[in-house]
C-alpha positions as a printed Julia matrix, in Angstrom:
650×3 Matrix{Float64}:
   0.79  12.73   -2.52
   1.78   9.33   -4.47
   4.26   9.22   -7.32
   1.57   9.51   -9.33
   0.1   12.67   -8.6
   3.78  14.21   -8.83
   5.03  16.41  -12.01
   8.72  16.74  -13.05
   9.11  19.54  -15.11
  10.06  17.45  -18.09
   6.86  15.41  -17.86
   4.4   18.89  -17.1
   1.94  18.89  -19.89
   2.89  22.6   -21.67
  -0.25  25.02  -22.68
   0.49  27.16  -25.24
  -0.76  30.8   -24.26
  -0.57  31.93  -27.48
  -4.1   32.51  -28.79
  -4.84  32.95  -32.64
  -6.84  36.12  -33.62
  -9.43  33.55  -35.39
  -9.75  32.09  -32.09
 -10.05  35.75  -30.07
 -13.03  36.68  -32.79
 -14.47  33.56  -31.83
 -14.54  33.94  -28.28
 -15.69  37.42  -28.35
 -18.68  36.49  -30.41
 -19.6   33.91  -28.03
 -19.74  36.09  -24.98
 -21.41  39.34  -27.31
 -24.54  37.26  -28.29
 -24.33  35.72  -24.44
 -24.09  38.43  -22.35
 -25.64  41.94  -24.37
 -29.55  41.07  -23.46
 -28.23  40.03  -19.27
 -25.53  43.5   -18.99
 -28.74  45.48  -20.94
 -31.43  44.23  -18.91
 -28.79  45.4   -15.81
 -28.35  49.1   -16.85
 -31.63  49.79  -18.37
 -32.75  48.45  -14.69
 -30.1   50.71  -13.2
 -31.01  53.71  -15.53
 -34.45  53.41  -16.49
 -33.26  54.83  -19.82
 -33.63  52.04  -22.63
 -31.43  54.33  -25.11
 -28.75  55.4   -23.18
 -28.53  51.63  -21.88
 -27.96  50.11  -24.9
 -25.78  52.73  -26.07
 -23.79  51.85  -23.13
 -23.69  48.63  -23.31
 -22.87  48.61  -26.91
 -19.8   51.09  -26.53
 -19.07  48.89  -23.69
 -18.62  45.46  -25.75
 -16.57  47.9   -28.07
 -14.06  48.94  -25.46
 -13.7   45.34  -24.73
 -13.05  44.27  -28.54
 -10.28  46.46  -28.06
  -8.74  45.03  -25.26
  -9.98  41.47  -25.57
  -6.69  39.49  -25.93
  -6.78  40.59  -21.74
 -10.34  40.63  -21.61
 -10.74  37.77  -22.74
  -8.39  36.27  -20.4
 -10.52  37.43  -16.78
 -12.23  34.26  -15.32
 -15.34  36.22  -15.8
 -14.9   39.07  -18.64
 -18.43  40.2   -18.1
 -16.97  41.78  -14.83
 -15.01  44.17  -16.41
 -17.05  44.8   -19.2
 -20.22  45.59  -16.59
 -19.11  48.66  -14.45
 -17.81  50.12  -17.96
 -21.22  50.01  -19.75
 -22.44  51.38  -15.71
 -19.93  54.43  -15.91
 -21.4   55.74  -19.37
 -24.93  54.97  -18.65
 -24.71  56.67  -15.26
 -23.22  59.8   -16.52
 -25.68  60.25  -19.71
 -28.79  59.19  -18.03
 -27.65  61.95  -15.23
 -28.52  64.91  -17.52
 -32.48  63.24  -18.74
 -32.94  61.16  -15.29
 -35.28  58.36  -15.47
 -36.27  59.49  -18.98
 -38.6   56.51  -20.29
 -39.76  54.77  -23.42
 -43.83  56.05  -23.67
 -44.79  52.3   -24.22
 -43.36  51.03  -20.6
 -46.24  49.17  -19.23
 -47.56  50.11  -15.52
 -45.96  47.14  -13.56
 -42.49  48.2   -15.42
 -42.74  51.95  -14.63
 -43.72  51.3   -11.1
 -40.4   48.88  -10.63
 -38.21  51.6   -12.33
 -39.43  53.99  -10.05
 -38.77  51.6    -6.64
 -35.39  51.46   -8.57
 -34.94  54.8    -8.92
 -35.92  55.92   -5.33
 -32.6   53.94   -4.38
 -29.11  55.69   -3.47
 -27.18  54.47   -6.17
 -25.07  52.64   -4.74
 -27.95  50.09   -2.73
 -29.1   50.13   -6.21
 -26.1   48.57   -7.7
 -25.44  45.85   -4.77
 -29.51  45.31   -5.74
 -28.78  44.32   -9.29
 -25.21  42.92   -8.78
 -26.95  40.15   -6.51
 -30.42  39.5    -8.44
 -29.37  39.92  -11.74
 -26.01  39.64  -12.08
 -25.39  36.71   -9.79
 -22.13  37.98   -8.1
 -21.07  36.39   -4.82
 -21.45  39.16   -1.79
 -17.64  39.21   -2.13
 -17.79  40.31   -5.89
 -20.22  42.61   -5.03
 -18.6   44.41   -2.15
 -15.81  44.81   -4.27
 -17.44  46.07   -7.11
 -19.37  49.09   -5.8
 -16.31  49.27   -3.61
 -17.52  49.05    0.16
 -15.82  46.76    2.75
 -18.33  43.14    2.95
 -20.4   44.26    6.02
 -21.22  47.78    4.99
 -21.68  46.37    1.61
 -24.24  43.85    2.92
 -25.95  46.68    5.05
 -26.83  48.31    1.76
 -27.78  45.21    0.12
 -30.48  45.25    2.78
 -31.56  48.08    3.27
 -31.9   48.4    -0.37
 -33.99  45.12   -0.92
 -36.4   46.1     1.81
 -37.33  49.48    0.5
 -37.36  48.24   -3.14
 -39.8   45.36   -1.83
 -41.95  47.32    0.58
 -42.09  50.21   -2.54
 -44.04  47.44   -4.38
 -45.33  45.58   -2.02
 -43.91  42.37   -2.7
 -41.97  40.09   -0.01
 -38.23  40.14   -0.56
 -38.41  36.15   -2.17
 -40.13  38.14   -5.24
 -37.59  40.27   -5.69
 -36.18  38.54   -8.5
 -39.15  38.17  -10.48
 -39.66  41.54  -10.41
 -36.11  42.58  -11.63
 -36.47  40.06  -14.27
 -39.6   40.81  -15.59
 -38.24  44.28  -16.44
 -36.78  42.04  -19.62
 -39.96  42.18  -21.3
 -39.15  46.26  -22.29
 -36.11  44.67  -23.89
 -37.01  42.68  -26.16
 -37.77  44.47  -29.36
 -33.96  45.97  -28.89
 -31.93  45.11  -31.89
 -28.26  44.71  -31.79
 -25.42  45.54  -34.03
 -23.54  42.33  -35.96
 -20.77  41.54  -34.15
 -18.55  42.26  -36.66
 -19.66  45.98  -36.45
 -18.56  45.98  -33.16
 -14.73  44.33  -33.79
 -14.47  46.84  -36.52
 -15.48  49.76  -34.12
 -13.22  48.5   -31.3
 -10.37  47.75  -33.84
 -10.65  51.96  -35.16
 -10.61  53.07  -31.56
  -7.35  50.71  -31.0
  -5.66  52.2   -33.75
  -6.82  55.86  -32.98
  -5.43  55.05  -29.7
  -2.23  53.8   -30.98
  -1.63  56.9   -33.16
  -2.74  59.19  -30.49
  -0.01  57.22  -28.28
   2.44  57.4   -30.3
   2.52  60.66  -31.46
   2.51  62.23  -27.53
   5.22  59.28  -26.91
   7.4   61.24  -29.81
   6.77  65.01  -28.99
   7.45  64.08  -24.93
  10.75  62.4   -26.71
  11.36  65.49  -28.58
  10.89  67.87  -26.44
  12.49  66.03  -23.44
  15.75  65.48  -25.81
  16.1   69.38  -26.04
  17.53  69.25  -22.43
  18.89  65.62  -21.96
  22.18  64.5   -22.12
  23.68  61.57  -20.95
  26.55  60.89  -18.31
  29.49  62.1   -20.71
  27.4   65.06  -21.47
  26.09  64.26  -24.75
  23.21  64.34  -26.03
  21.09  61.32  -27.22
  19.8   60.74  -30.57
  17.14  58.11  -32.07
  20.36  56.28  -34.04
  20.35  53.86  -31.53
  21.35  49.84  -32.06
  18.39  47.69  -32.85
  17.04  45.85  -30.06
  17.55  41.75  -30.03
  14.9   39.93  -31.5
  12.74  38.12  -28.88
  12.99  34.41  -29.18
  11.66  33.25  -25.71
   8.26  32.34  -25.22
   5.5   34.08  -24.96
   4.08  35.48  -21.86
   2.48  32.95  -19.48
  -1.16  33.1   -19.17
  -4.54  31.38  -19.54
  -5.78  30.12  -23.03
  -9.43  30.52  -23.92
 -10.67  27.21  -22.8
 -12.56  25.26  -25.46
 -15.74  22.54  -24.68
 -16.22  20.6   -28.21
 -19.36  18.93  -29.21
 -17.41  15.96  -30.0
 -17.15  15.24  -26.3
 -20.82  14.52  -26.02
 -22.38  11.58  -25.63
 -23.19   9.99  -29.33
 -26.09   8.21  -29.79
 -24.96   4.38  -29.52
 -23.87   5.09  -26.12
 -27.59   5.89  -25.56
 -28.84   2.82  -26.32
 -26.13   0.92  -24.85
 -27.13   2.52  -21.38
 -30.47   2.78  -21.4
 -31.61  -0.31  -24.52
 -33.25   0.14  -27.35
 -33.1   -0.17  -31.05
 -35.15   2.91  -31.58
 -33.03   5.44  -30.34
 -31.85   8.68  -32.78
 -29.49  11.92  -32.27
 -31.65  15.2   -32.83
 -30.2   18.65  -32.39
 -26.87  19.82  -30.79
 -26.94  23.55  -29.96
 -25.65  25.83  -27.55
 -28.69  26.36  -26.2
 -28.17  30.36  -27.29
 -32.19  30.23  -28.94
 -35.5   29.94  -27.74
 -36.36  30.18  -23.85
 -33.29  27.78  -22.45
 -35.58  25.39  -20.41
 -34.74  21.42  -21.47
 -34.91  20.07  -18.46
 -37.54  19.43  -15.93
 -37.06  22.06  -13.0
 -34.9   24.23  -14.91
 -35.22  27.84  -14.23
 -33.05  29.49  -16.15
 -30.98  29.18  -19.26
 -27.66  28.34  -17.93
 -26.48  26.92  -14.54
 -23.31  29.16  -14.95
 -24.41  32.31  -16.82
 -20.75  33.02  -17.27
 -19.67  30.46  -18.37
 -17.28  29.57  -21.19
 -19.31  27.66  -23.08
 -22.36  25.58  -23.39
 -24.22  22.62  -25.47
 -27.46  20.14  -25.37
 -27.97  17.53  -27.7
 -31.23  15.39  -27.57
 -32.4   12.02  -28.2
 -35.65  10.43  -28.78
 -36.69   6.75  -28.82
 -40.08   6.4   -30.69
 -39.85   2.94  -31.23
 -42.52   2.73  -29.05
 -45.41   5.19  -29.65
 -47.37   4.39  -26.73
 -44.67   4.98  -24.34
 -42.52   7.63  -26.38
 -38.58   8.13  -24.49
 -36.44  10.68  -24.52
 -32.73  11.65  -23.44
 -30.68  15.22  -23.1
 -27.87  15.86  -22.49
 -26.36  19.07  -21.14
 -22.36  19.92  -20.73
 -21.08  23.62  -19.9
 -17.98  24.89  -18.85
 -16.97  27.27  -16.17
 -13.83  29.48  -15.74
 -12.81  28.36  -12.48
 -12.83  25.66  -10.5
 -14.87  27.55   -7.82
 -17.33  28.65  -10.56
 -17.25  24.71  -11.41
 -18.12  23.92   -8.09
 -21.23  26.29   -7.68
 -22.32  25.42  -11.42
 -22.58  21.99   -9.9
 -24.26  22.84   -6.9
 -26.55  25.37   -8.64
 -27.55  22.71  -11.49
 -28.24  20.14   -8.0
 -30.38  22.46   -6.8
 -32.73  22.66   -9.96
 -33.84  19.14   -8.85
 -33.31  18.89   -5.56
 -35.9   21.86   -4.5
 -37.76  22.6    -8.14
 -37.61  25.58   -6.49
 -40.0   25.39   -3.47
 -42.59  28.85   -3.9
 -40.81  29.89   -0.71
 -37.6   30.26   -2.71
 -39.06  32.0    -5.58
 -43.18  33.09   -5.68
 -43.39  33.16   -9.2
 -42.57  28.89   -9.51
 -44.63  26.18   -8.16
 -43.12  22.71   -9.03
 -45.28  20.3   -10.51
 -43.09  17.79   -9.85
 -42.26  14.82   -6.55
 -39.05  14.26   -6.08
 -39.56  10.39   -5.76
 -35.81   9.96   -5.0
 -32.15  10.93   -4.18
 -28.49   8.85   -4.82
 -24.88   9.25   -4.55
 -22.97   7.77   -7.4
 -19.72   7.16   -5.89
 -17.11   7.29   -8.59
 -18.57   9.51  -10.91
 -16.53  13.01  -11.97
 -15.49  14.91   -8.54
 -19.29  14.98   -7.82
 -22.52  13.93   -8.84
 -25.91  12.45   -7.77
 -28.86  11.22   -8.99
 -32.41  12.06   -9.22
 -35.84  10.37  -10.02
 -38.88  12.79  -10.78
 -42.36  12.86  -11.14
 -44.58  15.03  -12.98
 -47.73  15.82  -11.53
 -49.68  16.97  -14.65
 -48.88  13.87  -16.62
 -47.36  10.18  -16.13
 -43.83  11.16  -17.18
 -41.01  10.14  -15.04
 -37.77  11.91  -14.95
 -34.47   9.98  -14.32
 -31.87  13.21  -13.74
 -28.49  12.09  -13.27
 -26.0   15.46  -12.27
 -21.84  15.34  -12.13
 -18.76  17.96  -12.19
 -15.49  17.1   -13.48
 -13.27  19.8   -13.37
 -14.28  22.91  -15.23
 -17.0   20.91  -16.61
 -20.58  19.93  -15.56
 -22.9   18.23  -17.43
 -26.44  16.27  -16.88
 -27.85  13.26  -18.93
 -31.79  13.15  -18.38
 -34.27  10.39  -19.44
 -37.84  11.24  -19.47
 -40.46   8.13  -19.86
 -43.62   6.77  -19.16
 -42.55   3.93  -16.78
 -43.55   4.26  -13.49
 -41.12   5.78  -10.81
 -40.68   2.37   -9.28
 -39.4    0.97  -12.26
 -37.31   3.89  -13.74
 -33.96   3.14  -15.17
 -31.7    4.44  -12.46
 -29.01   2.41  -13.04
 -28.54   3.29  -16.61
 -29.14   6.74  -16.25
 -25.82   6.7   -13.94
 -24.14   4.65  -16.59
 -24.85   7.15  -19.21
 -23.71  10.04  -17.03
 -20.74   7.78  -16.47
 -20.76   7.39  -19.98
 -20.43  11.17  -20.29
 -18.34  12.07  -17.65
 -15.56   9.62  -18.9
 -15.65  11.29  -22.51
 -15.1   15.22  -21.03
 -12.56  13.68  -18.39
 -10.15  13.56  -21.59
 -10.06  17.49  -21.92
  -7.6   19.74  -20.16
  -9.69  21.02  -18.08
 -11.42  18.34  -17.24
 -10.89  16.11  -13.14
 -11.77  12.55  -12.29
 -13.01  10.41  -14.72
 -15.56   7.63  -13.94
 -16.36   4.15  -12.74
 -18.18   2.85  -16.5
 -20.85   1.18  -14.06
 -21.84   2.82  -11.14
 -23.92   1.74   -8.33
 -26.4    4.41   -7.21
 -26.53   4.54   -3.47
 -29.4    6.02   -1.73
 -29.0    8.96    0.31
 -31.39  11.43    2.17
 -32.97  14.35    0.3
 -30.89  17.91   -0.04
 -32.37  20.35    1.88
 -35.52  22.36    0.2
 -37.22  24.96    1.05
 -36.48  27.72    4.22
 -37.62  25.11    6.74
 -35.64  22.46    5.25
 -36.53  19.92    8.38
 -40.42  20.16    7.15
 -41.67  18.9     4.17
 -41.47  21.21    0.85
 -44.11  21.02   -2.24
 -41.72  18.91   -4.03
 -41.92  16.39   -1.53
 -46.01  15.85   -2.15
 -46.89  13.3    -4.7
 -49.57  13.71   -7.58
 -53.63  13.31   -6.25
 -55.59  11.53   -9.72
 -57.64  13.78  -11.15
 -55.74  16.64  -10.79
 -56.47  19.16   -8.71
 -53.79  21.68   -9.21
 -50.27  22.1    -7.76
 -49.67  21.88   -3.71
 -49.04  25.37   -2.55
 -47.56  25.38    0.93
 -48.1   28.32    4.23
 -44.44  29.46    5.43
 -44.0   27.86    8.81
 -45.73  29.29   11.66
 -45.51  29.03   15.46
 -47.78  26.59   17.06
 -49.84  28.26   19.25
 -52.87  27.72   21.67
 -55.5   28.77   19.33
 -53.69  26.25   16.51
 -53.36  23.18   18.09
 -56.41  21.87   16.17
 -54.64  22.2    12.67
 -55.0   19.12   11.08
 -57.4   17.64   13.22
 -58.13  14.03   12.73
 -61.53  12.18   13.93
 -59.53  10.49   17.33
 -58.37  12.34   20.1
 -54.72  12.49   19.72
 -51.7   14.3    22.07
 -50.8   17.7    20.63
 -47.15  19.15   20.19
 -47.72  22.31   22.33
 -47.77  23.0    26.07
 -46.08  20.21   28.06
 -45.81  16.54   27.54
 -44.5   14.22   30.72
 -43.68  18.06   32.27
 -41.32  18.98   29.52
 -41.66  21.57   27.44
 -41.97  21.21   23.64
 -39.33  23.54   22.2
 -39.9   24.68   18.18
 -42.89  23.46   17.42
 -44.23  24.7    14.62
 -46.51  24.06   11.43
 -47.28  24.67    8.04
 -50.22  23.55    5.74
 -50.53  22.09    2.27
 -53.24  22.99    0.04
 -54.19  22.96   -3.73
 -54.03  26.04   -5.44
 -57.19  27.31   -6.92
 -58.71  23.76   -6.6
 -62.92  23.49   -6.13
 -62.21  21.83   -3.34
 -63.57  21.58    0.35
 -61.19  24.18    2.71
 -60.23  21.66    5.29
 -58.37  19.39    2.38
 -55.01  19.5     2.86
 -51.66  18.28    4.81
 -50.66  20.02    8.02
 -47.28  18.46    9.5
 -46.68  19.72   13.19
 -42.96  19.42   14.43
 -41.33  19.89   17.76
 -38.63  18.69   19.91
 -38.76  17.33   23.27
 -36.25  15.24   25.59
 -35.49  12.06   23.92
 -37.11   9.66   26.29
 -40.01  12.05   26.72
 -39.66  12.14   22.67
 -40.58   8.22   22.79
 -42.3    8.5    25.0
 -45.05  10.69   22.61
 -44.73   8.62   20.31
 -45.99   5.64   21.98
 -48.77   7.81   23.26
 -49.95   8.99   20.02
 -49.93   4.93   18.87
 -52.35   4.0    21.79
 -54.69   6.8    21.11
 -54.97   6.03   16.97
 -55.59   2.14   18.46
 -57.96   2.98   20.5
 -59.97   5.19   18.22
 -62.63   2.85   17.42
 -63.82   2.18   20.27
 -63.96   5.63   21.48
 -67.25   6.33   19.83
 -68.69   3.65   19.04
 -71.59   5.53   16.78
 -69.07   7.22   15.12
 -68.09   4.07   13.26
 -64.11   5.32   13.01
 -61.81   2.42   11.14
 -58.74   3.16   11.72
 -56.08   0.96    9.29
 -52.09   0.45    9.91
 -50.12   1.52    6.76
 -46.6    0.93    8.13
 -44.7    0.74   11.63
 -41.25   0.86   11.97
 -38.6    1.48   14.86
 -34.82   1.65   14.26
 -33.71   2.83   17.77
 -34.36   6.68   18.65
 -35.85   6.59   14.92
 -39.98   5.57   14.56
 -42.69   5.74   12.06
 -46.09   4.81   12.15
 -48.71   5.64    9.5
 -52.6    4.9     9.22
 -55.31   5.72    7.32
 -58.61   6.76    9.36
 -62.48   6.74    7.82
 -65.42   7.83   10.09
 -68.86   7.57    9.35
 -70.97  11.25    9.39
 -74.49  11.51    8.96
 -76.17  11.76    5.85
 -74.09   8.65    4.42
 -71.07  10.68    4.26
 -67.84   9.59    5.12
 -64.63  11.83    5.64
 -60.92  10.3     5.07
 -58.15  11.22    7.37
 -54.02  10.1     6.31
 -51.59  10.46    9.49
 -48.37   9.44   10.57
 -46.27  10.0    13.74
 -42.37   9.95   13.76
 -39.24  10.6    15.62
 -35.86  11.41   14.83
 -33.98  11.27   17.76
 -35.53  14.19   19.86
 -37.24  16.09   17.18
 -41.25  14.2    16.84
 -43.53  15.24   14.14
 -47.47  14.62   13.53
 -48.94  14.8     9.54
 -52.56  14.93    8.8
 -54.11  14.84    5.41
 -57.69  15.91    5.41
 -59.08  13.66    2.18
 -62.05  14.19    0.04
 -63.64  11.68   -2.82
 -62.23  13.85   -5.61
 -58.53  14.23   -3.93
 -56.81  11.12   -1.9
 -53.59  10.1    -1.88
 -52.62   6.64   -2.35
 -51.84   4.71    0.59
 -47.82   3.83   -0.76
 -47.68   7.14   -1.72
 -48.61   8.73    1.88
 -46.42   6.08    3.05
 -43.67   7.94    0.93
 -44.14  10.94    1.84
 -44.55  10.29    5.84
 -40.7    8.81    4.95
 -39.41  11.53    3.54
 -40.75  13.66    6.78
 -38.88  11.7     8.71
 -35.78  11.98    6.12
 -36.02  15.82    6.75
 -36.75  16.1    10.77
 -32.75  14.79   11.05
 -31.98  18.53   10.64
 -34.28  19.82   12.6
 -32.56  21.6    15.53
 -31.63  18.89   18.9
 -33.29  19.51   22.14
 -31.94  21.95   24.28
 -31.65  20.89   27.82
 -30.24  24.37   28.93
């Protein structure tokens, strides 16, 4: 630690805890318009009884009005608030179990009963984890089970819940949160009905309270006396005024629209003249989603408070630009930190349909930086779209409590996106929320995005994800991917090209290939022929033997041609690289078929150290990927096969 870093007590910065009741009102609003629909959607899901739920829930948020100046305190006051509006809904929807709303439609009444035919308490780890987005920790704790057994019941509870609907665990979610749409004609009280409800019940409480305090005085004075055998009376000296402090504790942290970004910062970092400030909101209306990728409403659901604020260049009509900006602030600093991480993800996966069935992307992740300097963390992002020729500059940092994102969506091509002052502007942000308390590092006003690998995607994260695949002109649909499958004797032919190649299966130079594996590509619900597609075959041999097939593979695609001479096969050389135990070599392949047809074959080969992979895309006239943007992708398969798993020797 420097002299710097060090804090006399005379120097310490002092935080008041003293919070004003205009400020408690406000905070309580905030989290009873943010968190009623998420705590109702919870208990209706855990009782199946709309009514009682809300009535819950509502009695719930009044409990907490009354003791919000602690409430309102808790890193996460939805915690407390939760097994409260549990407890009442539990006990009332015990004496009309499962009783339902006639209007529930099939696919909801067949989810509350899966639900229902859960112990309670696999029911409640259930929703703690897919709705309420507690850490296992949290959620051991809160249906109070030590971790393990905890997670046991997690389990076991998922897989009866999925195999009761017949739905693989990834869908779980979807299915929980689809139970939202029987929620959505609720209406709620005004707030201000509730502070007046929970403000009677604290003063019924306090008369209550006092009035047992005096008859236990009373009637405890009939016997007492004190040590010279008299008896006390209520004429007793007035206590001393208190003129210390008061108590220490956390005030309600506050995130200011002030601190965003204004609009002449816009056009400083990205240029133009056109450039104009639309709405600033908290993002509280409407379905959340500003950003490309974005899945939900909030990175940090409970958080302390949120805001996006858009900008729109139409100088230009042809090639219309716009900006957002999003800033929300977390508790904790661990909350920070998985804000972050969570709001990385949205860009860095899109999520992959193996994450979550109900979401294709529609999107390439063209690229990935660092931007050293920036907040305590951030990176950068370049998407895109696959339905249109927008291109998506994302640009992602924490600072503290705080995380926010500055995104710039244009018409320029990915190659000539404005990286660089997409980082400045997120510099540009980070440096104006660095100046609140609970802000961290500031940043570098012009930072220099350095490349870096992609973050991992997907549940084979060393094989290529749909995000990964670039757009095919006209359109055939979105790339839909098979989970990963074991390469087997009767598979070896996947993604079969028109030379005869070496295969990753069996033995190569008497070693065996260890992990090999494969998963297709396809388009989903395209009129397409069924052998389009990309296969990518990995596996891992010795790394000399691991060259070794490499070079192999090269002299078979060279001598193709002249393998079949009627066959008329071209094969051309995209790219060939080698950069010690790393190698790439991509080609594209046309043979000649009778009937003046031709078919169209894409493949690479790489290495990364021991792991070697093989990709084949199966072409047709209506879907062919540009050669630059094959070559892309056969680099980014050889980004991702550095965490596939080393050789084992053993």
């Amino acid at each position: 630690m420097t002299a710097e870093d060090q804090v006399t007590p005379s120097t310490e910065p002092h935080r008041s805890a003293y919070v004003s009741s205009a400020d408690l009102m406000s905070s309580f609003d905030s989290f009873y318009r943010d968190a009623r629909d998420r705590l109702l959607l919870q208990t209706f899901a855990l009782t199946g009884d709309l009514a009682v739920a809300r009535g819950a829930v509502r009695e719930a948020f009044v409990v907490s009005w009354h003791h919000w100046r602690k409430t309102g305190r808790l890193a996460d006051p939805e915690s407390a608030v939760r097994p409260d509006a549990w407890r009442k809904a539990l006990r009332r929807s015990s004496t009309r179990p499962w009783h339902r709303k006639k209007d529930l439609d099939e696919e909801t009444r067949r989810t509350l009963d899966a639900l229902g035919a859960l112990p309670v308490v696999q029911r409640k780890a259930l929703l703690l984890t897919q709705l309420a987005a507690v850490t296992m920790e949290e959620m051991a704790q809160e249906i109070g089970l030590p971790a393990e057994a905890a997670e046991r019941e997690l389990q076991q509870g998922a897989a009866q819940f999925a195999t009761a609907l017949a739905i693989p665990t990834s869908a779980i979610p979807l299915a929980l949160n689809a139970l939202s749409d029987a929620i959505r004609s609720v209406t709620w009280p005004r707030v201000t009905i509730i502070r007046r409800a929970g403000a009677a019940r604290r003063r019924a409480h306090t008369v209550i309270g006092g009035a047992a305090a005096v008859v236990a005085l009373v009637a405890g004075g009939a016997v007492a006396t004190d040590s010279a055998g008299v008896r006390p009376t209520l004429d007793r000296e007035a206590p001393p005024a208190a003129t210390g402090p008061a108590p220490a504790g956390p005030a309600i942290s506050t995130l200011p629209d002030t601190t965003l970004v204004p609009v002449d910062a816009v056009q400083q970092a990205v240029t133009g003249r056109g450039w104009t400030q639309g709405t600033t909101t908290d993002n509280s209306s409407g379905n959340g989603l500003v950003l490309p990728c974005q899945p939900t409403r909030y990175a940090d659901p409970q958080g302390t408070a949120a805001w996006v604020r858009t900008f729109r260049d139409g100088s230009k009509a042809q090639s219309p630009r716009s900006v957002v900006q999003v800033a929300e602030a977390s508790s904790s600093e661990e909350r920070a930190a998985r804000t972050y991480r969570h709001t990385r993800r949205w860009f860095a996966t899109c999520p992959s349909p193996d994450e979550d069935e109900s979401t294709v992307p529609r999107v390439q992740l063209v690229s990935t930086a660092d931007l050293p300097g920036v907040g305590d963390q951030s990176a950068l992002f370049v998407l895109r779209s696959r339905t249109d020729a927008t291109t998506h500059v994302v640009g992602v940092a924490r600072t503290g409590l705080l995380t926010t994102v500055t995104a710039l969506s244009t018409t320029t091509p990915p190659a000539r996106a404005n990286r660089a002052g997409v980082a400045r502007l997120l510099a540009t942000a980070v440096g104006r929320l660095c100046t609140l308390p609970d802000a961290g590092a500031c940043a570098d006003p012009n930072p220099k995005p350095t490349p870096r690998a992609a973050y991992p995607a997907g549940s084979t994260p060393w094989m290529l994800s749909e995000i990964d695949l670039p757009p095919i002109t006209p359109d055939p649909g979105p790339w839909v991917g098979t989970p990963a499958a074991k390469l087997t004797e009767d598979r070896i032919d996947v993604g079969a090209i028109g030379c005869d190649t070496v295969h990753l299966y069996g033995k190569f130079r008497n070693r065996a290939f260890q992990a090999n594996e494969f998963r297709t590509f396809v388009f989903s619900g395209a009129k397409l022929p069924p052998q389009v597609g990309l296969t990518q075959t990995v596996g891992a041999l010795p790394g000399p033997a691991a060259g070794g097939f490499v070079t192999r593979f090269r002299e078979q695609m060279a001598a193709c041609p002249d393998l079949d001479a009627t066959a008329g096969t071209e094969v051309e050389e995209l790219v060939a690289t080698d950069q010690g135990k790393q190698a790439l070599t991509a080609w594209r392949l046309s043979t000649a078929l009778p009937g003046d047809r031709t078919v169209e074959y894409d493949v690479a080969v790489l290495r990364q150290g021991t792991a070697v992979s093989v990709l084949a895309y199966v072409a047709s006239p209506k879907a062919r990927i540009a050669n630059e943007d094959f070559v892309a992708v056969a680099q980014r398969a050889l980004e991702r096969l550095a965490r596939a798993a080393p050789y084992d020797p053993s």
